[in-house]
Amino acid sequence: MHSIRLDGAWRVAIVGPADHPIGGPHDLISDEIDMLPARVPGNIELDLVRAGRISDPFLANNTRQLRSLECNDYWYLREFEMPAGAAGQDWDLVFAGLDTLATVWVNGVEVGSAANMLIEHRFDVTDALCPESRNQVVVRLASALRHAQGLEYDVASMSWERREEGLFIRKAPHVWGWDIMPRAVSAGIWRSVWLEVREPVAIEQLYYWTERADRQNATLGLRFQFRTDSPDLDGYSLSFRGVCGDHVFEHEEPVEFIAGGALIPVPDARLWWPKGYGDPHQYTITARLCRRGAVVAERVDRVGIRTVRVDRTTHSAEPFSAGAAVEGSVRVDCPAAEDGHFVFVVNGEPVMVKGANWVPLDAFHSRDAERVGPALALFDDLGCNMVRCWGGNVYEDRRFFDLCDQMGIMVWQDFAFACCRYPQTEPFLAQVRSEVEAVVRRLRNHPSLVLWCGDNEVDMAYASEGLPPEWNRLTREVIPGVLRRCDPHRDYVPSSPYIPSVLHADRDAALRTPEQHLWGPRGYFKGDFYARHSACFIGEIGYHGCPNVSSIQRFISPDSLWPWQDNDEWLAHSVHHWQHRVIYSDRVRLMVNQVRELFGTVPDDLGSFALASQITQAEAKKFFVESTRLRKWRTSGILWWNVLDGWPQFSDAVVDYYFGKKLAYHYLWRVQRPVCMIVGEPGRGNYLPLIVSNDSLQTVAVHFSVRDGDSQEQLLEGALAVPANQNWQVGRIRAFAGEQRLLLLEWTLDGERYGNHYVACHPPFSLDRYRVWLRSIARLPRSFEADDVAA
């Protein structure tokens, strides 16, 4: 018996500002207190929906009803019994997620408090428990909004979303309202709760890192700390046994103190590689703490042996676009510029990053656990080798990182700060220091975790008003200070994008950094802003796409399905989270304008509009990935925005909240294969270059063909061996400035067939003609049903 789960049925009392206050846990037994059934893990809004007190927040304009809940306090109660044999042991009460300002009692005894939704909280409840009788745990969650109203805000602090109430409160930043998420300032016990025995002897810390790794040998570094109730440390030793398939290594280390370290040689090590570059091998390492030959404590970790570094400069290079077609077969990837680069190097090999941003899985985070597996399956299927955990979110749980480890998906992890200038007071800095330490200690052994990042766009929030980002002590002092102590062998960048001191005086500095967020004018996706930029690595880039009609019908009421103009429900789901219209944020019109860019007109019925919007998004995102691959290594990666919505909305996601795939999903699947055929732009010439991009560590033999999409005439055919990690032009096709045409590309690699397409010439295109093309595009490998697109 090591733990007792306390998930499941709880009860909750709601106390509003005008209600008679509850003095403490003893008041909850009164018949006058209205207690509702509650679930843990859970959110108060979901409890209220089940109780019939509010309507589904995701329907129509119903998110606006949530504001009335923000000033309430919530009192959660659960009774439980301790099992036989519980007496005489030390017990911790552990909350994996408390949202947010919590006070905790056990049997009427206050055992602790918390003020951070984002991290685990642990309380010693040994003296408060009654092992022989029924026990009661009570949690009070105070109103975060009312608490925020009592604080003082320095004039240097600000929020781009005009949500200053969230600056001090350590909730996920998006809950106050964001351009991709509704305002849902929730409360609840949103992750699991359990009682856990605190053993007198245990391995408290094991930190693994790869000291060196090559194709023959590796050296695994470790630091350890254990606890013991014995003042005598004689006779202790640590043994390690690592198993990866049929490969085994063993090591024994005598210890003379509770903390220390070692270097473990691993001959013929099986390395962890990101997707497309090799297998993500992991070792199951069992560590045993022994005393005089007897095992007194044991711990099991999954460890990947790999080295990772980020080779980066402080400036970007000059704006650049891929070259025009030339005759013959020739290598066409571009060496990284000495004066501007941002390259992930894994096990000594540069990696071309193709991935996406990870945004909140749900507006109500108690539902995250049921969505994380299906969500990561989408990333895996799409061929993403990196996911960027965006700073407006929560920190994901262990299962997320375990799956990334297994799938070979590298993780770029922002700390949970976004688009604000945060307080710099000493108490707030101390709170952040504790948060960062908790997060780092929990995640640092995952091989998929390749980069810590201080925040999302906070440097931009400083530089946009001419202020130096170095003033931000969170990312220049507090966070790197914790990382130097707790995870010294992993790279760190202060912000995304990071604006160094040499650039901050320029208000457009974010477009001169090596890593950039390319949002810009949101105009034609092949315009100069997207086609000729200076980014060495693209951390964000996106394009809107309407959800499937069947999905829209699930969150927009029948009377508001069409038209889109002057439509409050469409506006609410696009996302306008303010109460006043003086703040302009019409992302529906943005989506409409992007359709007009490609087709010259906007359809006047919902089905045709959804199709036109999805085509526009799909062609745009396909181009973003293809153009990045054609700039290899001048641009070494792209993290597009985004895979999956966290609530029903009109957005940049390629899969809607209900897991309905948009057309862009299918196009991105094709262009993110490790080996892909791409048609480049004509540039200054009259020919379209046909390029094979090989993002793998193997020389590949490719047989290819190119057909005209209308006549089915074969325009080009051939075969070529493309060296590892290179781009090669394998041919060219004559282009005419006034000729719109569809090219269908197919290639065979190791017996598997693949496909891609290219739409030549300039807009406007005919939607009717594209409908015909779509049938041919859909039949390419991997095929999909054209009639299902946007339906």
PDB file of N, CA and C in Angstrom, residues 521-524 543 564 584 586-602 609 616:
ATOM      1  N   PRO A 521       0.920  40.514 -42.517  1.00  0.00           N
ATOM      2  CA  PRO A 521      -0.319  41.121 -43.021  1.00  0.00           C
ATOM      3  C   PRO A 521      -1.448  40.126 -43.223  1.00  0.00           C
ATOM      4  N   ARG A 522      -1.202  38.837 -43.119  1.00  0.00           N
ATOM      5  CA  ARG A 522      -2.204  37.790 -43.373  1.00  0.00           C
ATOM      6  C   ARG A 522      -2.781  37.902 -44.782  1.00  0.00           C
ATOM      7  N   GLY A 523      -1.982  38.380 -45.708  1.00  0.00           N
ATOM      8  CA  GLY A 523      -2.447  38.532 -47.080  1.00  0.00           C
ATOM      9  C   GLY A 523      -2.191  37.277 -47.887  1.00  0.00           C
ATOM     10  N   TYR A 524      -1.920  37.432 -49.201  1.00  0.00           N
ATOM     11  CA  TYR A 524      -1.687  36.294 -50.078  1.00  0.00           C
ATOM     12  C   TYR A 524      -0.489  35.497 -49.577  1.00  0.00           C
ATOM     13  N   TYR A 543      -2.567  30.185 -41.037  1.00  0.00           N
ATOM     14  CA  TYR A 543      -3.528  30.685 -42.018  1.00  0.00           C
ATOM     15  C   TYR A 543      -4.876  30.088 -41.656  1.00  0.00           C
ATOM     16  N   TRP A 564     -22.287  34.976 -42.547  1.00  0.00           N
ATOM     17  CA  TRP A 564     -21.257  35.278 -41.555  1.00  0.00           C
ATOM     18  C   TRP A 564     -21.284  36.734 -41.118  1.00  0.00           C
ATOM     19  N   TYR A 584     -11.061  45.758 -31.573  1.00  0.00           N
ATOM     20  CA  TYR A 584     -11.301  45.127 -32.872  1.00  0.00           C
ATOM     21  C   TYR A 584     -10.570  43.797 -32.937  1.00  0.00           C
ATOM     22  N   ASP A 586     -11.759  40.880 -35.481  1.00  0.00           N
ATOM     23  CA  ASP A 586     -12.715  40.194 -36.349  1.00  0.00           C
ATOM     24  C   ASP A 586     -11.955  39.175 -37.194  1.00  0.00           C
ATOM     25  N   ARG A 587     -11.760  37.980 -36.643  1.00  0.00           N
ATOM     26  CA  ARG A 587     -11.033  36.943 -37.362  1.00  0.00           C
ATOM     27  C   ARG A 587     -11.898  36.243 -38.394  1.00  0.00           C
ATOM     28  N   VAL A 588     -13.198  36.429 -38.320  1.00  0.00           N
ATOM     29  CA  VAL A 588     -14.045  35.934 -39.397  1.00  0.00           C
ATOM     30  C   VAL A 588     -13.742  36.701 -40.681  1.00  0.00           C
ATOM     31  N   ARG A 589     -13.681  38.016 -40.561  1.00  0.00           N
ATOM     32  CA  ARG A 589     -13.377  38.824 -41.742  1.00  0.00           C
ATOM     33  C   ARG A 589     -11.977  38.518 -42.261  1.00  0.00           C
ATOM     34  N   LEU A 590     -11.039  38.236 -41.356  1.00  0.00           N
ATOM     35  CA  LEU A 590      -9.701  37.831 -41.773  1.00  0.00           C
ATOM     36  C   LEU A 590      -9.785  36.581 -42.644  1.00  0.00           C
ATOM     37  N   MET A 591     -10.552  35.597 -42.197  1.00  0.00           N
ATOM     38  CA  MET A 591     -10.730  34.356 -42.954  1.00  0.00           C
ATOM     39  C   MET A 591     -11.378  34.637 -44.309  1.00  0.00           C
ATOM     40  N   VAL A 592     -12.387  35.490 -44.317  1.00  0.00           N
ATOM     41  CA  VAL A 592     -13.069  35.849 -45.556  1.00  0.00           C
ATOM     42  C   VAL A 592     -12.093  36.521 -46.525  1.00  0.00           C
ATOM     43  N   ASN A 593     -11.289  37.441 -46.022  1.00  0.00           N
ATOM     44  CA  ASN A 593     -10.336  38.148 -46.882  1.00  0.00           C
ATOM     45  C   ASN A 593      -9.307  37.196 -47.485  1.00  0.00           C
ATOM     46  N   GLN A 594      -8.917  36.177 -46.729  1.00  0.00           N
ATOM     47  CA  GLN A 594      -7.947  35.221 -47.262  1.00  0.00           C
ATOM     48  C   GLN A 594      -8.564  34.385 -48.382  1.00  0.00           C
ATOM     49  N   VAL A 595      -9.853  34.079 -48.281  1.00  0.00           N
ATOM     50  CA  VAL A 595     -10.552  33.416 -49.388  1.00  0.00           C
ATOM     51  C   VAL A 595     -10.550  34.321 -50.621  1.00  0.00           C
ATOM     52  N   ARG A 596     -10.829  35.594 -50.407  1.00  0.00           N
ATOM     53  CA  ARG A 596     -10.874  36.539 -51.534  1.00  0.00           C
ATOM     54  C   ARG A 596      -9.496  36.662 -52.200  1.00  0.00           C
ATOM     55  N   GLU A 597      -8.415  36.558 -51.426  1.00  0.00           N
ATOM     56  CA  GLU A 597      -7.066  36.620 -51.994  1.00  0.00           C
ATOM     57  C   GLU A 597      -6.855  35.524 -53.037  1.00  0.00           C
ATOM     58  N   LEU A 598      -7.370  34.315 -52.773  1.00  0.00           N
ATOM     59  CA  LEU A 598      -7.108  33.194 -53.669  1.00  0.00           C
ATOM     60  C   LEU A 598      -8.129  33.089 -54.788  1.00  0.00           C
ATOM     61  N   PHE A 599      -9.396  33.385 -54.490  1.00  0.00           N
ATOM     62  CA  PHE A 599     -10.449  33.154 -55.478  1.00  0.00           C
ATOM     63  C   PHE A 599     -11.053  34.432 -56.055  1.00  0.00           C
ATOM     64  N   GLY A 600     -10.695  35.586 -55.503  1.00  0.00           N
ATOM     65  CA  GLY A 600     -11.177  36.844 -56.050  1.00  0.00           C
ATOM     66  C   GLY A 600     -12.589  37.194 -55.651  1.00  0.00           C
ATOM     67  N   THR A 601     -13.292  36.263 -55.062  1.00  0.00           N
ATOM     68  CA  THR A 601     -14.668  36.478 -54.626  1.00  0.00           C
ATOM     69  C   THR A 601     -14.931  35.565 -53.440  1.00  0.00           C
ATOM     70  N   VAL A 602     -16.065  35.797 -52.766  1.00  0.00           N
ATOM     71  CA  VAL A 602     -16.414  35.010 -51.585  1.00  0.00           C
ATOM     72  C   VAL A 602     -17.737  34.305 -51.849  1.00  0.00           C
ATOM     73  N   PHE A 609     -18.486  28.259 -49.030  1.00  0.00           N
ATOM     74  CA  PHE A 609     -17.538  29.078 -48.288  1.00  0.00           C
ATOM     75  C   PHE A 609     -16.568  28.197 -47.495  1.00  0.00           C
ATOM     76  N   THR A 616      -8.033  27.365 -49.377  1.00  0.00           N
ATOM     77  CA  THR A 616      -7.095  28.471 -49.165  1.00  0.00           C
ATOM     78  C   THR A 616      -6.103  28.127 -48.060  1.00  0.00           C
TER      79      THR A 616
END
